[in-house]
Amino acid sequence: MKTAIGIDVGGTNVRCGLVDERGAVLARRSAPVGDDRTHRAVIDLTAQLVAQLVAEAKEQPTALGCGVPGIVDSDRGVVIRSPNFPDWEEVAIGAELTRVTGLAAVVDNDANQYALGEQRCGAGRGRSNLILLTLGTGIGGGIVLDGKILHGDCGFAGEVGHMVVEADGVDPGIGWPGDWEHYAASRGFATLAARLPEGPREAFVKRAGCAIDALTPERVAQLADAGNAQAVALWQEFGRYLGVGMASLINIFGVTTFVLGGGIARSWDRFVPAAREAIARHTYQQNVDRLVIEPAALGDDAGIIGSALEALDGS
Amino acid sequence: MKTAIGIDVGGTNVRCGLVDERGAVLARRSAPVGDDRTHRAVIDLTAQLVAQLVAEAKEQPTALGCGVPGIVDSDRGVVIRSPNFPDWEEVAIGAELTRVTGLAAVVDNDANQYALGEQRCGAGRGRSNLILLTLGTGIGGGIVLDGKILHGDCGFAGEVGHMVVEADGVDPGIGWPGDWEHYAASRGFATLAARLPEGPREAFVKRAGCAIDALTPERVAQLADAGNAQAVALWQEFGRYLGVGMASLINIFGVTTFVLGGGIARSWDRFVPAAREAIARHTYQQNVDRLVIEPAALGDDAGIIGSALEALDGS
């Protein structure tokens, strides 16, 4: 059976694995990204991990896949920009990885590869169409259609967090006014709390013990656990906004299978029911009847598996 | 060279054509839809037109394609619902057309086929990815990715008019609050005029000589021609909303080629500049640099050509 190396370059760790065609992870290596976040340093680190995996492999892997957060032109193997690695602009990571490992390399956006991993081996197994959303600081997206990752014209597909859900939305100070991820990602709690009426807002902020901008999903979840009504309502409003954007994606793609990943997904029961209600208001009943929303199943292995399988598809 | 019959079933007319593999229309037949709008009556009418085309064709056409407004499950050849033909619910149009014509039949949403026609032979020629928008009473959409129509799980793809652009949008009385087509289609002028401040609104309505709900793009264009400032501003606001939704589609698909059809597209210069400005505010500069917005080029032939080519793809 063919195998490939899968690599998930995160902001904190580089994870590598030896993966077979069925998506089974045969071996793993990982290491923290050091202080030197240049692509040279990260690629050297990655090359060491890959060399260890190759040395232990029974047979030579066929190819190598690598996921990076940000905008990636996978046709060219080039990282166009990455929020986690500010100096990686128009960097030919694919060619560099091939140079240091000797393996044919496929590079892609990390969420795209998570989506492929979940579709082939995780929560979306058995479905040919799937939308993966990672709910973190922003909303990452990976879209699989007919079993293949949607790439668009050159790597800018799946930037679903920049879908506009409030055309007259206020600029939060970082641009992109009205974007979905200002409401339905971590930063959404600040956006939504700021819209509370003055009295409840002040009471809530006092209870939270932090500035509105410093509100985290974890803190709001703690307050909701403690019975704070505003906190419960904020999670529901978060879910409503999540559902509004999901309904738009359903209407656009005709795809009704979603996999949700990222830390916030741990608070599932606080927001998924509200998301379902919003979806039902904004799409056809036939789509609601088919709707499947699942938590991501592969955890930290999603990127390793997805990147290796994408590499094997192309080999 | 292979040929196919292409059929465009509109709310007013049925258009049929004999089309070759290159998309050239070799012959045409059309007839108005009669008072009997049942699928039996419309299929009988269509069968007559097709029989005339087949009788005159030099060689037997290979297949038949048919476009219908509404939700179509093209895998099954079934019209699930159609705004123009209220009793066509779960009707197996494909099987019916095969029965009466003897030709293998492909049935699809009309805008999907317009998109394929424009991509292969019209304004999108030479591009593998394209989003077609028909701006009429609502916003129809057809999305071509890697040269193929996006269908989603079962016919509900491309319903882009139901993308939510105002999460807190007001229900206009027909459901679907906050949807894109309540702002950036014909009905958008009523939505946008209703939001004018009271004084200017009353003056504008008086000048228009009709109720707000009766405002048409044509009337607002006349008033703009006559130098009415509110009318000019309404067209710009229409363009801004159009651009907000287009930016979302760019961010989601990574696709930067748009073809605009429908009657409103005739007022191009009134709203496309405002749409471009809105797109620039809501997506990456690299996407703005690649942006192409073209008017549909095939006119009334788009459906005939697109449906025939889709049929030939499957034959």
PDB file of N, CA, C and O in Angstrom, chain B residues 96-143:
ATOM      1  N   GLU B  96     -40.198  12.243 -18.950  1.00  0.00           N
ATOM      2  CA  GLU B  96     -41.292  12.650 -19.851  1.00  0.00           C
ATOM      3  C   GLU B  96     -40.748  13.078 -21.213  1.00  0.00           C
ATOM      4  O   GLU B  96     -41.287  12.721 -22.263  1.00  0.00           O
ATOM      5  N   LEU B  97     -39.684  13.885 -21.178  1.00  0.00           N
ATOM      6  CA  LEU B  97     -39.107  14.369 -22.433  1.00  0.00           C
ATOM      7  C   LEU B  97     -38.523  13.218 -23.247  1.00  0.00           C
ATOM      8  O   LEU B  97     -38.640  13.193 -24.474  1.00  0.00           O
ATOM      9  N   THR B  98     -37.915  12.265 -22.568  1.00  0.00           N
ATOM     10  CA  THR B  98     -37.389  11.096 -23.278  1.00  0.00           C
ATOM     11  C   THR B  98     -38.528  10.296 -23.901  1.00  0.00           C
ATOM     12  O   THR B  98     -38.437   9.847 -25.047  1.00  0.00           O
ATOM     13  N   ARG B  99     -39.612  10.159 -23.156  1.00  0.00           N
ATOM     14  CA  ARG B  99     -40.768   9.401 -23.653  1.00  0.00           C
ATOM     15  C   ARG B  99     -41.320  10.014 -24.948  1.00  0.00           C
ATOM     16  O   ARG B  99     -41.575   9.311 -25.922  1.00  0.00           O
ATOM     17  N   VAL B 100     -41.434  11.353 -24.973  1.00  0.00           N
ATOM     18  CA  VAL B 100     -42.079  11.987 -26.132  1.00  0.00           C
ATOM     19  C   VAL B 100     -41.107  12.269 -27.280  1.00  0.00           C
ATOM     20  O   VAL B 100     -41.544  12.493 -28.409  1.00  0.00           O
ATOM     21  N   THR B 101     -39.799  12.288 -27.006  1.00  0.00           N
ATOM     22  CA  THR B 101     -38.857  12.623 -28.084  1.00  0.00           C
ATOM     23  C   THR B 101     -37.959  11.455 -28.471  1.00  0.00           C
ATOM     24  O   THR B 101     -37.330  11.475 -29.531  1.00  0.00           O
ATOM     25  N   GLY B 102     -37.851  10.470 -27.589  1.00  0.00           N
ATOM     26  CA  GLY B 102     -36.948   9.363 -27.863  1.00  0.00           C
ATOM     27  C   GLY B 102     -35.479   9.682 -27.613  1.00  0.00           C
ATOM     28  O   GLY B 102     -34.607   8.852 -27.886  1.00  0.00           O
ATOM     29  N   LEU B 103     -35.210  10.877 -27.103  1.00  0.00           N
ATOM     30  CA  LEU B 103     -33.821  11.281 -26.855  1.00  0.00           C
ATOM     31  C   LEU B 103     -33.484  11.214 -25.371  1.00  0.00           C
ATOM     32  O   LEU B 103     -34.313  11.557 -24.519  1.00  0.00           O
ATOM     33  N   ALA B 104     -32.247  10.802 -25.075  1.00  0.00           N
ATOM     34  CA  ALA B 104     -31.761  10.877 -23.700  1.00  0.00           C
ATOM     35  C   ALA B 104     -31.835  12.336 -23.260  1.00  0.00           C
ATOM     36  O   ALA B 104     -31.446  13.232 -24.015  1.00  0.00           O
ATOM     37  N   ALA B 105     -32.354  12.590 -22.043  1.00  0.00           N
ATOM     38  CA  ALA B 105     -32.608  13.971 -21.632  1.00  0.00           C
ATOM     39  C   ALA B 105     -31.876  14.328 -20.346  1.00  0.00           C
ATOM     40  O   ALA B 105     -31.829  13.534 -19.407  1.00  0.00           O
ATOM     41  N   VAL B 106     -31.293  15.521 -20.333  1.00  0.00           N
ATOM     42  CA  VAL B 106     -30.705  16.099 -19.123  1.00  0.00           C
ATOM     43  C   VAL B 106     -31.545  17.318 -18.754  1.00  0.00           C
ATOM     44  O   VAL B 106     -31.810  18.168 -19.603  1.00  0.00           O
ATOM     45  N   VAL B 107     -31.971  17.407 -17.499  1.00  0.00           N
ATOM     46  CA  VAL B 107     -32.767  18.549 -17.046  1.00  0.00           C
ATOM     47  C   VAL B 107     -31.985  19.265 -15.958  1.00  0.00           C
ATOM     48  O   VAL B 107     -31.335  18.627 -15.127  1.00  0.00           O
ATOM     49  N   ASP B 108     -32.027  20.583 -15.973  1.00  0.00           N
ATOM     50  CA  ASP B 108     -31.274  21.336 -14.975  1.00  0.00           C
ATOM     51  C   ASP B 108     -31.959  22.682 -14.744  1.00  0.00           C
ATOM     52  O   ASP B 108     -32.850  23.094 -15.497  1.00  0.00           O
ATOM     53  N   ASN B 109     -31.517  23.358 -13.715  1.00  0.00           N
ATOM     54  CA  ASN B 109     -31.943  24.737 -13.474  1.00  0.00           C
ATOM     55  C   ASN B 109     -31.475  25.615 -14.637  1.00  0.00           C
ATOM     56  O   ASN B 109     -30.365  25.447 -15.147  1.00  0.00           O
ATOM     57  N   ASP B 110     -32.325  26.551 -15.058  1.00  0.00           N
ATOM     58  CA  ASP B 110     -31.988  27.353 -16.247  1.00  0.00           C
ATOM     59  C   ASP B 110     -30.725  28.198 -16.053  1.00  0.00           C
ATOM     60  O   ASP B 110     -29.869  28.272 -16.945  1.00  0.00           O
ATOM     61  N   ALA B 111     -30.577  28.817 -14.877  1.00  0.00           N
ATOM     62  CA  ALA B 111     -29.399  29.670 -14.657  1.00  0.00           C
ATOM     63  C   ALA B 111     -28.111  28.846 -14.681  1.00  0.00           C
ATOM     64  O   ALA B 111     -27.064  29.317 -15.133  1.00  0.00           O
ATOM     65  N   ASN B 112     -28.176  27.589 -14.206  1.00  0.00           N
ATOM     66  CA  ASN B 112     -27.000  26.720 -14.293  1.00  0.00           C
ATOM     67  C   ASN B 112     -26.575  26.573 -15.751  1.00  0.00           C
ATOM     68  O   ASN B 112     -25.388  26.614 -16.080  1.00  0.00           O
ATOM     69  N   GLN B 113     -27.561  26.383 -16.611  1.00  0.00           N
ATOM     70  CA  GLN B 113     -27.242  26.165 -18.034  1.00  0.00           C
ATOM     71  C   GLN B 113     -26.808  27.460 -18.713  1.00  0.00           C
ATOM     72  O   GLN B 113     -25.936  27.434 -19.582  1.00  0.00           O
ATOM     73  N   TYR B 114     -27.400  28.606 -18.311  1.00  0.00           N
ATOM     74  CA  TYR B 114     -26.906  29.884 -18.835  1.00  0.00           C
ATOM     75  C   TYR B 114     -25.414  30.016 -18.508  1.00  0.00           C
ATOM     76  O   TYR B 114     -24.612  30.456 -19.327  1.00  0.00           O
ATOM     77  N   ALA B 115     -25.092  29.656 -17.272  1.00  0.00           N
ATOM     78  CA  ALA B 115     -23.694  29.775 -16.830  1.00  0.00           C
ATOM     79  C   ALA B 115     -22.778  28.912 -17.691  1.00  0.00           C
ATOM     80  O   ALA B 115     -21.716  29.357 -18.131  1.00  0.00           O
ATOM     81  N   LEU B 116     -23.207  27.681 -17.950  1.00  0.00           N
ATOM     82  CA  LEU B 116     -22.384  26.789 -18.777  1.00  0.00           C
ATOM     83  C   LEU B 116     -22.251  27.340 -20.195  1.00  0.00           C
ATOM     84  O   LEU B 116     -21.157  27.330 -20.779  1.00  0.00           O
ATOM     85  N   GLY B 117     -23.363  27.850 -20.746  1.00  0.00           N
ATOM     86  CA  GLY B 117     -23.320  28.439 -22.087  1.00  0.00           C
ATOM     87  C   GLY B 117     -22.349  29.608 -22.147  1.00  0.00           C
ATOM     88  O   GLY B 117     -21.505  29.689 -23.050  1.00  0.00           O
ATOM     89  N   GLU B 118     -22.448  30.504 -21.183  1.00  0.00           N
ATOM     90  CA  GLU B 118     -21.556  31.680 -21.180  1.00  0.00           C
ATOM     91  C   GLU B 118     -20.098  31.270 -20.972  1.00  0.00           C
ATOM     92  O   GLU B 118     -19.190  31.885 -21.522  1.00  0.00           O
ATOM     93  N   GLN B 119     -19.890  30.223 -20.161  1.00  0.00           N
ATOM     94  CA  GLN B 119     -18.512  29.786 -19.902  1.00  0.00           C
ATOM     95  C   GLN B 119     -17.894  29.140 -21.149  1.00  0.00           C
ATOM     96  O   GLN B 119     -16.741  29.371 -21.465  1.00  0.00           O
ATOM     97  N   ARG B 120     -18.679  28.379 -21.859  1.00  0.00           N
ATOM     98  CA  ARG B 120     -18.131  27.675 -23.020  1.00  0.00           C
ATOM     99  C   ARG B 120     -18.057  28.575 -24.260  1.00  0.00           C
ATOM    100  O   ARG B 120     -17.102  28.498 -25.035  1.00  0.00           O
ATOM    101  N   CYS B 121     -19.065  29.408 -24.453  1.00  0.00           N
ATOM    102  CA  CYS B 121     -19.212  30.105 -25.749  1.00  0.00           C
ATOM    103  C   CYS B 121     -19.472  31.590 -25.622  1.00  0.00           C
ATOM    104  O   CYS B 121     -19.637  32.267 -26.641  1.00  0.00           O
ATOM    105  N   GLY B 122     -19.568  32.127 -24.412  1.00  0.00           N
ATOM    106  CA  GLY B 122     -19.979  33.527 -24.289  1.00  0.00           C
ATOM    107  C   GLY B 122     -18.965  34.369 -23.557  1.00  0.00           C
ATOM    108  O   GLY B 122     -17.759  34.307 -23.817  1.00  0.00           O
ATOM    109  N   ALA B 123     -19.460  35.144 -22.592  1.00  0.00           N
ATOM    110  CA  ALA B 123     -18.620  36.134 -21.919  1.00  0.00           C
ATOM    111  C   ALA B 123     -17.504  35.501 -21.079  1.00  0.00           C
ATOM    112  O   ALA B 123     -16.536  36.165 -20.749  1.00  0.00           O
ATOM    113  N   GLY B 124     -17.657  34.219 -20.749  1.00  0.00           N
ATOM    114  CA  GLY B 124     -16.657  33.577 -19.898  1.00  0.00           C
ATOM    115  C   GLY B 124     -15.750  32.627 -20.657  1.00  0.00           C
ATOM    116  O   GLY B 124     -15.000  31.860 -20.041  1.00  0.00           O
ATOM    117  N   ARG B 125     -15.797  32.690 -21.964  1.00  0.00           N
ATOM    118  CA  ARG B 125     -14.996  31.777 -22.794  1.00  0.00           C
ATOM    119  C   ARG B 125     -13.519  31.822 -22.364  1.00  0.00           C
ATOM    120  O   ARG B 125     -12.952  32.894 -22.168  1.00  0.00           O
ATOM    121  N   GLY B 126     -12.927  30.659 -22.238  1.00  0.00           N
ATOM    122  CA  GLY B 126     -11.508  30.583 -21.891  1.00  0.00           C
ATOM    123  C   GLY B 126     -11.252  30.540 -20.392  1.00  0.00           C
ATOM    124  O   GLY B 126     -10.116  30.403 -19.953  1.00  0.00           O
ATOM    125  N   ARG B 127     -12.311  30.658 -19.576  1.00  0.00           N
ATOM    126  CA  ARG B 127     -12.126  30.591 -18.126  1.00  0.00           C
ATOM    127  C   ARG B 127     -12.803  29.333 -17.604  1.00  0.00           C
ATOM    128  O   ARG B 127     -13.919  29.038 -17.984  1.00  0.00           O
ATOM    129  N   SER B 128     -12.108  28.619 -16.712  1.00  0.00           N
ATOM    130  CA  SER B 128     -12.696  27.361 -16.252  1.00  0.00           C
ATOM    131  C   SER B 128     -13.650  27.568 -15.072  1.00  0.00           C
ATOM    132  O   SER B 128     -14.512  26.747 -14.810  1.00  0.00           O
ATOM    133  N   ASN B 129     -13.500  28.703 -14.370  1.00  0.00           N
ATOM    134  CA  ASN B 129     -14.363  29.004 -13.225  1.00  0.00           C
ATOM    135  C   ASN B 129     -15.139  30.284 -13.499  1.00  0.00           C
ATOM    136  O   ASN B 129     -14.557  31.284 -13.947  1.00  0.00           O
ATOM    137  N   LEU B 130     -16.430  30.252 -13.191  1.00  0.00           N
ATOM    138  CA  LEU B 130     -17.277  31.419 -13.504  1.00  0.00           C
ATOM    139  C   LEU B 130     -18.529  31.404 -12.635  1.00  0.00           C
ATOM    140  O   LEU B 130     -19.059  30.336 -12.325  1.00  0.00           O
ATOM    141  N   ILE B 131     -18.957  32.589 -12.225  1.00  0.00           N
ATOM    142  CA  ILE B 131     -20.235  32.719 -11.517  1.00  0.00           C
ATOM    143  C   ILE B 131     -21.148  33.597 -12.353  1.00  0.00           C
ATOM    144  O   ILE B 131     -20.803  34.736 -12.671  1.00  0.00           O
ATOM    145  N   LEU B 132     -22.291  33.052 -12.759  1.00  0.00           N
ATOM    146  CA  LEU B 132     -23.285  33.816 -13.498  1.00  0.00           C
ATOM    147  C   LEU B 132     -24.380  34.261 -12.541  1.00  0.00           C
ATOM    148  O   LEU B 132     -24.868  33.466 -11.729  1.00  0.00           O
ATOM    149  N   LEU B 133     -24.750  35.525 -12.625  1.00  0.00           N
ATOM    150  CA  LEU B 133     -25.861  36.055 -11.825  1.00  0.00           C
ATOM    151  C   LEU B 133     -26.905  36.629 -12.770  1.00  0.00           C
ATOM    152  O   LEU B 133     -26.571  37.453 -13.635  1.00  0.00           O
ATOM    153  N   THR B 134     -28.143  36.194 -12.626  1.00  0.00           N
ATOM    154  CA  THR B 134     -29.231  36.813 -13.389  1.00  0.00           C
ATOM    155  C   THR B 134     -29.990  37.733 -12.445  1.00  0.00           C
ATOM    156  O   THR B 134     -30.532  37.298 -11.432  1.00  0.00           O
ATOM    157  N   LEU B 135     -29.986  39.017 -12.781  1.00  0.00           N
ATOM    158  CA  LEU B 135     -30.614  40.020 -11.928  1.00  0.00           C
ATOM    159  C   LEU B 135     -32.009  40.305 -12.471  1.00  0.00           C
ATOM    160  O   LEU B 135     -32.160  40.975 -13.492  1.00  0.00           O
ATOM    161  N   GLY B 136     -33.005  39.752 -11.827  1.00  0.00           N
ATOM    162  CA  GLY B 136     -34.385  39.956 -12.255  1.00  0.00           C
ATOM    163  C   GLY B 136     -35.236  40.226 -11.028  1.00  0.00           C
ATOM    164  O   GLY B 136     -34.852  41.001 -10.163  1.00  0.00           O
ATOM    165  N   THR B 137     -36.388  39.578 -10.950  1.00  0.00           N
ATOM    166  CA  THR B 137     -37.225  39.708  -9.748  1.00  0.00           C
ATOM    167  C   THR B 137     -36.415  39.282  -8.526  1.00  0.00           C
ATOM    168  O   THR B 137     -36.467  39.901  -7.479  1.00  0.00           O
ATOM    169  N   GLY B 138     -35.673  38.204  -8.699  1.00  0.00           N
ATOM    170  CA  GLY B 138     -34.723  37.755  -7.677  1.00  0.00           C
ATOM    171  C   GLY B 138     -33.328  37.715  -8.289  1.00  0.00           C
ATOM    172  O   GLY B 138     -33.085  38.312  -9.339  1.00  0.00           O
ATOM    173  N   ILE B 139     -32.408  37.031  -7.619  1.00  0.00           N
ATOM    174  CA  ILE B 139     -31.072  36.817  -8.184  1.00  0.00           C
ATOM    175  C   ILE B 139     -30.904  35.322  -8.424  1.00  0.00           C
ATOM    176  O   ILE B 139     -30.912  34.536  -7.481  1.00  0.00           O
ATOM    177  N   GLY B 140     -30.791  34.958  -9.702  1.00  0.00           N
ATOM    178  CA  GLY B 140     -30.501  33.564 -10.026  1.00  0.00           C
ATOM    179  C   GLY B 140     -29.006  33.383 -10.115  1.00  0.00           C
ATOM    180  O   GLY B 140     -28.266  34.322 -10.410  1.00  0.00           O
ATOM    181  N   GLY B 141     -28.550  32.184  -9.869  1.00  0.00           N
ATOM    182  CA  GLY B 141     -27.114  31.945  -9.934  1.00  0.00           C
ATOM    183  C   GLY B 141     -26.789  30.627 -10.602  1.00  0.00           C
ATOM    184  O   GLY B 141     -27.534  29.654 -10.469  1.00  0.00           O
ATOM    185  N   GLY B 142     -25.708  30.621 -11.352  1.00  0.00           N
ATOM    186  CA  GLY B 142     -25.174  29.395 -11.913  1.00  0.00           C
ATOM    187  C   GLY B 142     -23.670  29.443 -11.710  1.00  0.00           C
ATOM    188  O   GLY B 142     -23.036  30.452 -11.982  1.00  0.00           O
ATOM    189  N   ILE B 143     -23.115  28.371 -11.188  1.00  0.00           N
ATOM    190  CA  ILE B 143     -21.695  28.378 -10.834  1.00  0.00           C
ATOM    191  C   ILE B 143     -20.996  27.261 -11.590  1.00  0.00           C
ATOM    192  O   ILE B 143     -21.401  26.093 -11.516  1.00  0.00           O
TER     193      ILE B 143
END
